[in-house]
Short mmCIF file of C-alpha atoms in Angstrom, two decimals:
data_model
loop_
_atom_site.label_atom_id
_atom_site.label_comp_id
_atom_site.label_asym_id
_atom_site.label_seq_id
_atom_site.Cartn_x
_atom_site.Cartn_y
_atom_site.Cartn_z
CA MET O 1 0.00 0.00 0.00
CA SER O 2 1.39 3.38 -1.04
CA TYR O 3 1.98 6.14 1.48
CA GLU O 4 -0.10 9.29 0.97
CA TYR O 5 2.28 12.22 1.01
CA THR O 6 1.26 15.69 2.10
CA GLU O 7 1.69 18.62 -0.28
CA GLU O 8 4.73 19.75 1.72
CA GLN O 9 6.26 16.29 1.48
CA LYS O 10 5.63 16.22 -2.28
CA VAL O 11 7.68 19.41 -2.58
CA ILE O 12 10.52 17.69 -0.72
CA LEU O 13 10.24 14.64 -2.98
CA ASN O 14 10.44 16.87 -6.06
CA LYS O 15 13.65 18.34 -4.66
CA LEU O 16 14.90 14.80 -4.07
CA GLU O 17 14.18 13.84 -7.69
CA ASP O 18 16.09 16.90 -8.91
CA PHE O 19 18.97 16.15 -6.55
CA ILE O 20 19.25 12.54 -7.79
CA ARG O 21 19.18 13.70 -11.42
CA ARG O 22 22.22 15.90 -10.70
CA LYS O 23 24.23 12.98 -9.30
CA PRO O 24 25.84 10.00 -11.05
CA SER O 25 23.37 7.61 -9.42
CA GLN O 26 20.75 7.26 -6.71
CA LYS O 27 23.32 5.37 -4.63
CA GLN O 28 25.75 8.29 -4.84
CA ALA O 29 22.96 10.68 -3.87
CA GLY O 30 22.15 8.50 -0.89
CA LEU O 31 25.77 8.55 0.30
CA ILE O 32 25.66 12.35 0.30
CA LEU O 33 22.27 12.51 2.01
CA GLY O 34 23.10 9.80 4.54
CA ILE O 35 20.14 7.70 3.43
CA SER O 36 20.45 4.20 2.00
CA ASP O 37 19.77 3.42 -1.63
CA THR O 38 16.92 1.08 -0.64
CA THR O 39 15.26 3.68 1.59
CA LEU O 40 15.45 6.30 -1.16
CA SER O 41 13.77 3.92 -3.61
CA LYS O 42 10.94 3.22 -1.18
CA LEU O 43 10.49 6.90 -0.35
CA ARG O 44 10.29 7.72 -4.05
CA ASN O 45 7.64 5.09 -4.81
CA GLY O 46 5.71 5.60 -1.56
CA THR O 47 6.31 2.13 -0.08
CA TYR O 48 8.60 3.07 2.82
CA ASN O 49 7.06 1.70 6.05
CA GLY O 50 9.57 3.20 8.48
CA ASP O 51 9.72 6.67 10.02
CA VAL O 52 8.56 8.67 7.00
CA GLU O 53 8.35 11.91 8.98
CA GLY O 54 11.89 11.49 10.21
CA GLN O 55 13.28 10.82 6.74
CA MET O 56 11.36 13.77 5.29
CA LYS O 57 12.71 16.05 8.02
CA LYS O 58 16.24 14.87 7.22
CA LEU O 59 15.72 15.62 3.53
CA ALA O 60 14.11 18.98 4.25
CA ASP O 61 16.99 20.03 6.49
CA TYR O 62 19.55 19.04 3.85
CA PHE O 63 17.77 20.87 1.02
CA GLU O 64 17.39 23.97 3.19
CA ILE O 65 21.18 24.09 3.63
CA GLU O 66 21.68 23.43 -0.09
CA ASP O 67 19.31 26.30 -0.95
CA ARG O 68 21.13 28.64 1.42
CA ARG O 69 24.45 27.68 -0.18
CA SER O 70 23.09 28.56 -3.61
CA GLU O 71 22.12 32.02 -2.36
CA LEU O 72 25.70 32.88 -1.45
CA PRO O 73 27.35 35.44 -3.73
CA ALA O 74 29.33 33.98 -6.63
CA ASN O 75 32.35 36.28 -6.13
CA ILE O 76 34.54 33.28 -5.19
CA SER O 77 35.23 30.68 -7.84
CA THR O 78 35.53 27.09 -6.70
CA ASP O 79 37.79 26.36 -9.68
CA TYR O 80 41.47 25.71 -9.14
CA VAL O 81 43.59 28.85 -9.20
CA GLU O 82 47.31 28.28 -9.63
CA THR O 83 49.34 30.15 -7.05
CA SER O 84 53.12 30.28 -6.80
CA ILE O 85 53.05 27.53 -4.14
CA SER O 86 50.37 25.26 -5.58
CA GLY O 87 52.03 25.52 -8.99
CA GLU O 88 55.38 24.37 -7.60
CA ILE O 89 53.78 21.49 -5.70
CA TYR O 90 52.01 20.45 -8.91
CA ASP O 91 55.39 20.40 -10.65
CA ILE O 92 56.88 18.30 -7.84
CA LEU O 93 54.10 15.75 -8.30
CA SER O 94 54.76 15.69 -12.03
CA LEU O 95 58.51 15.15 -11.59
CA CYS O 96 57.87 12.45 -9.00
CA GLN O 97 55.67 10.60 -11.47
CA ILE O 98 58.27 10.87 -14.21
CA LYS O 99 61.32 9.98 -12.13
CA GLY O 100 59.74 7.58 -9.64
CA GLY O 101 61.08 7.20 -6.11
CA LEU O 102 60.01 9.34 -3.16
CA SER O 103 59.40 13.08 -3.10
CA VAL O 104 58.22 15.31 -0.28
CA ALA O 105 56.26 18.56 -0.57
CA ALA O 106 55.76 19.98 2.92
CA GLY O 107 54.33 23.25 4.07
CA ASP O 108 52.27 25.24 6.54
CA ALA O 109 48.56 24.56 6.79
CA GLY O 110 46.23 26.31 4.39
CA ILE O 111 48.73 27.32 1.70
CA GLY O 112 47.36 25.28 -1.21
CA LYS O 113 48.95 21.83 -0.91
CA THR O 114 45.71 19.88 -1.11
CA LYS O 115 44.43 22.12 -3.92
CA ALA O 116 47.49 21.15 -5.96
CA VAL O 117 46.91 17.46 -5.20
CA LEU O 118 43.26 17.62 -6.28
CA LYS O 119 44.19 19.45 -9.47
CA TYR O 120 46.84 16.86 -10.31
CA LEU O 121 44.42 14.02 -9.68
CA LYS O 122 41.88 15.69 -11.96
CA ASP O 123 44.46 16.11 -14.73
CA HIS O 124 45.90 12.57 -14.42
CA PRO O 125 43.03 10.30 -13.32
CA SER O 126 44.16 7.12 -15.06
CA ASN O 127 47.63 6.75 -13.54
CA THR O 128 47.47 8.69 -10.27
CA ILE O 129 45.92 7.64 -6.97
CA SER O 130 45.73 9.45 -3.67
CA ILE O 131 45.12 8.52 -0.06
CA THR O 132 44.71 10.80 2.94
CA MET O 133 46.23 9.81 6.27
CA ASN O 134 45.02 10.63 9.76
CA THR O 135 45.74 9.47 13.30
CA CYS O 136 43.33 6.52 12.95
CA PHE O 137 45.57 4.84 10.38
CA SER O 138 48.64 4.13 12.47
CA SER O 139 49.66 0.64 11.33
CA VAL O 140 51.13 -0.74 8.14
CA LYS O 141 48.03 -2.90 7.75
CA SER O 142 45.72 0.11 7.90
CA LEU O 143 47.86 1.85 5.26
CA LEU O 144 47.67 -1.19 2.98
CA LYS O 145 43.89 -1.31 3.45
CA LEU O 146 43.62 2.33 2.38
CA ILE O 147 45.67 1.73 -0.75
CA ALA O 148 43.90 -1.54 -1.54
CA LYS O 149 40.52 0.16 -1.36
CA ARG O 150 41.68 2.96 -3.66
CA VAL O 151 43.04 0.60 -6.34
CA ASN O 152 40.22 -1.95 -5.98
CA ALA O 153 42.62 -4.68 -4.88
CA GLY O 154 41.41 -7.96 -3.43
CA LYS O 155 40.42 -8.01 0.23
CA SER O 156 42.50 -9.97 2.70
CA ARG O 157 43.27 -9.98 6.41
CA LEU O 158 46.93 -10.86 5.81
CA GLN O 159 49.47 -8.10 5.12
CA ASP O 160 51.50 -10.10 2.61
CA GLU O 161 48.39 -10.96 0.60
CA MET O 162 47.28 -7.32 0.64
CA TRP O 163 50.76 -6.33 -0.55
CA ASP O 164 50.57 -8.76 -3.48
CA SER O 165 47.04 -7.72 -4.45
CA ILE O 166 48.06 -4.06 -4.45
CA LEU O 167 51.12 -4.76 -6.60
CA GLU O 168 48.87 -6.43 -9.16
CA LYS O 169 46.92 -3.17 -9.49
CA LEU O 170 49.93 -0.85 -9.69
CA SER O 171 51.88 -0.37 -12.90
CA ASP O 172 54.86 1.38 -14.43
CA GLY O 173 54.58 5.18 -14.48
CA MET O 174 51.95 5.50 -11.76
CA LEU O 175 52.00 8.04 -8.95
CA LEU O 176 50.76 7.44 -5.41
CA ILE O 177 50.13 10.64 -3.48
CA VAL O 178 49.89 10.49 0.31
CA ASP O 179 48.21 13.63 1.67
CA GLU O 180 48.55 14.57 5.35
CA ALA O 181 51.76 12.54 5.26
CA GLN O 182 52.89 13.87 8.65
CA PHE O 183 50.72 11.13 10.17
CA LEU O 184 52.79 8.37 8.58
CA THR O 185 54.89 6.18 10.85
CA TYR O 186 58.38 4.95 10.07
CA GLY O 187 57.03 1.49 9.27
CA GLN O 188 54.43 2.89 6.89
CA ILE O 189 57.01 4.97 5.03
CA GLU O 190 59.18 1.87 4.74
CA ALA O 191 56.21 -0.01 3.26
CA LEU O 192 55.72 2.76 0.69
CA ARG O 193 59.43 2.70 -0.13
CA GLY O 194 59.10 -1.03 -0.72
CA PHE O 195 56.49 -0.47 -3.42
CA SER O 196 58.72 2.05 -5.16
CA ASP O 197 61.80 -0.17 -4.87
CA TYR O 198 59.89 -3.11 -6.34
CA PHE O 199 59.29 -1.19 -9.56
CA SER O 200 62.78 0.28 -9.58
CA ASP O 201 64.28 -3.21 -9.38
CA MET O 202 62.33 -4.11 -12.53
CA GLY O 203 63.62 -1.04 -14.37
CA GLN O 204 60.26 0.70 -14.02
CA THR O 205 59.02 3.65 -11.99
CA LEU O 206 56.43 4.19 -9.30
CA GLY O 207 56.36 7.66 -7.77
CA ILE O 208 55.49 8.11 -4.10
CA ALA O 209 54.72 11.74 -3.23
CA LEU O 210 54.39 12.64 0.45
CA VAL O 211 52.43 15.85 0.97
CA GLY O 212 51.91 17.27 4.44
CA ASN O 213 53.12 19.72 7.02
CA PRO O 214 56.83 20.16 7.85
CA LYS O 215 56.68 17.50 10.58
CA ILE O 216 57.20 14.82 7.94
CA LEU O 217 60.62 16.22 6.99
CA PHE O 218 61.51 17.05 10.58
CA MET O 219 60.88 13.43 11.52
CA MET O 220 63.18 12.21 8.75
CA GLU O 221 65.96 14.70 9.50
CA SER O 222 65.87 14.18 13.27
CA ARG O 223 66.17 10.40 12.80
CA ARG O 224 68.58 10.33 9.85
CA ASN O 225 70.16 6.99 10.75
CA GLU O 226 66.79 5.29 10.92
CA PHE O 227 65.52 6.99 7.74
CA SER O 228 68.79 6.69 5.78
CA GLN O 229 67.33 4.26 3.22
CA ILE O 230 64.40 6.60 2.63
CA ILE O 231 66.45 9.80 2.53
CA SER O 232 68.81 8.28 -0.04
CA ARG O 233 65.82 7.62 -2.30
CA ARG O 234 64.28 11.08 -2.05
CA LYS O 235 64.24 12.84 -5.39
CA ILE O 236 62.81 16.16 -4.13
CA ALA O 237 62.16 17.50 -0.64
CA LYS O 238 60.87 21.04 -0.31
CA VAL O 239 59.22 23.07 2.44
CA TYR O 240 56.88 26.01 1.87
CA GLU O 241 55.91 28.66 4.40
CA ARG O 242 53.09 31.19 4.53
CA SER O 243 55.68 33.89 3.98
CA ASP O 244 56.16 32.40 0.48
CA ILE O 245 52.64 33.53 -0.51
CA GLN O 246 52.96 36.36 -3.03
CA ILE O 247 50.67 39.36 -3.32
CA GLU O 248 50.19 38.35 -6.96
CA ASP O 249 48.70 35.09 -5.65
CA ILE O 250 46.09 37.09 -3.78
CA GLN O 251 45.22 39.08 -6.90
CA LYS O 252 44.70 35.81 -8.80
CA LEU O 253 42.55 34.33 -6.06
CA PHE O 254 40.33 37.40 -5.71
CA PRO O 255 40.07 38.93 -9.20
CA ALA O 256 36.92 40.89 -8.32
CA SER O 257 39.02 42.90 -5.84
CA ALA O 258 42.29 42.87 -7.77
CA ASP O 259 42.15 46.64 -8.39
CA ASP O 260 41.38 47.47 -4.75
CA LYS O 261 44.91 47.88 -3.41
CA LYS O 262 43.89 48.29 0.22
CA ALA O 263 41.69 45.19 0.10
CA ILE O 264 44.37 43.09 -1.62
CA ASP O 265 47.06 44.26 0.82
CA PHE O 266 44.79 43.38 3.74
CA LEU O 267 44.02 39.92 2.33
CA TRP O 268 47.71 39.31 1.71
CA ARG O 269 48.55 40.22 5.32
CA VAL O 270 45.87 37.78 6.54
CA SER O 271 47.35 35.05 4.33
CA GLN O 272 50.73 35.51 6.07
CA THR O 273 49.19 34.60 9.44
CA GLU O 274 48.21 31.14 10.66
CA GLN O 275 45.04 31.54 8.57
CA GLY O 276 46.98 31.00 5.34
CA ILE O 277 45.18 31.09 2.02
CA ARG O 278 42.38 28.86 3.31
CA GLY O 279 41.42 31.29 6.07
CA THR O 280 41.79 34.25 3.73
CA VAL O 281 39.31 32.70 1.30
CA GLU O 282 36.86 32.14 4.15
CA LEU O 283 37.19 35.75 5.24
CA TYR O 284 36.49 36.94 1.70
CA LYS O 285 33.45 34.67 1.42
CA TRP O 286 32.00 36.18 4.60
CA ALA O 287 32.52 39.68 3.25
CA CYS O 288 30.87 38.76 -0.06
CA GLN O 289 27.93 37.33 1.81
CA ASN O 290 27.58 40.73 3.47
CA ASN O 291 27.74 42.33 0.00
CA ASP O 292 30.80 44.35 0.95
CA CYS O 293 34.17 43.09 -0.30
CA SER O 294 35.85 46.46 0.15
CA TYR O 295 38.72 46.99 2.54
CA GLU O 296 36.26 48.31 5.15
CA GLY O 297 33.96 45.30 4.66
CA LEU O 298 36.86 42.88 5.02
CA VAL O 299 38.09 44.56 8.20
CA ALA O 300 34.58 44.45 9.68
CA VAL O 301 34.27 40.73 8.99
CA SER O 302 37.78 40.15 10.31
CA GLU O 303 36.81 41.75 13.62
CA TYR O 304 33.58 39.77 13.80
CA THR O 305 35.02 36.35 12.90
CA ASN O 306 38.47 36.89 14.44
CA ILE O 307 40.02 35.84 11.11
CA LYS O 308 43.06 38.11 11.02
#
């Protein structure tokens, strides 16, 4: 028996239909909404016999946020903008893929490292993979699971079997990027080196690019004896600081304000603080939302949000 939806619920269902049409599949839409594929199907055809009100409220809350997002001013582009730092990191990734071995691109938070990684992945989707580390993945086995999932390798509980299944999916000329690499342990870095060495021994290349904050290089340098095998295989190791951000970068990032010298100078000064480029972009978004991206508007938002 079909559920009789109210007029308000029909509006929500129409938004759901539009949302699903904009996604690759209903399953993908469900992952974003936090609702299972099966539940979405039943809600759409009126046969869901669970908490309909609760699911409708969840959908309504999500679509309210989505609508509010769409009302934000379009002064900030979500497209990749090459800055002096992100451009160099992109080049490091490219060289690492060509030469193989290990490379390290380290830098302060919020300066464009992840933006460069995402851009590289977008430009080289067929032979580049990326994983992101965090404190939950502290063992070699957890690292192998992450990589195995990314390359669609066979599942196994044994490390050696995971290793073999991953190798079967990797090939000459590939690049593995490890973002947030400062969370890697010595054992995990050794495991990554092993993958690269395997291809090197066959006269092939597999690039391993470690991208993270300066702790990754500090760990290697402070324990040189322990990391000697890894250090000897490093092709590139470079550290970037917020002070490397150029005022020209700010003009590129905020073209709508590029001719407002006071505003650009202010944004550049913010980018030199712990806020970095990421915090500077957030500050500018707030100002745009207030319909005042002038120097005075930026200062007002800075005082209100404490982004300065």
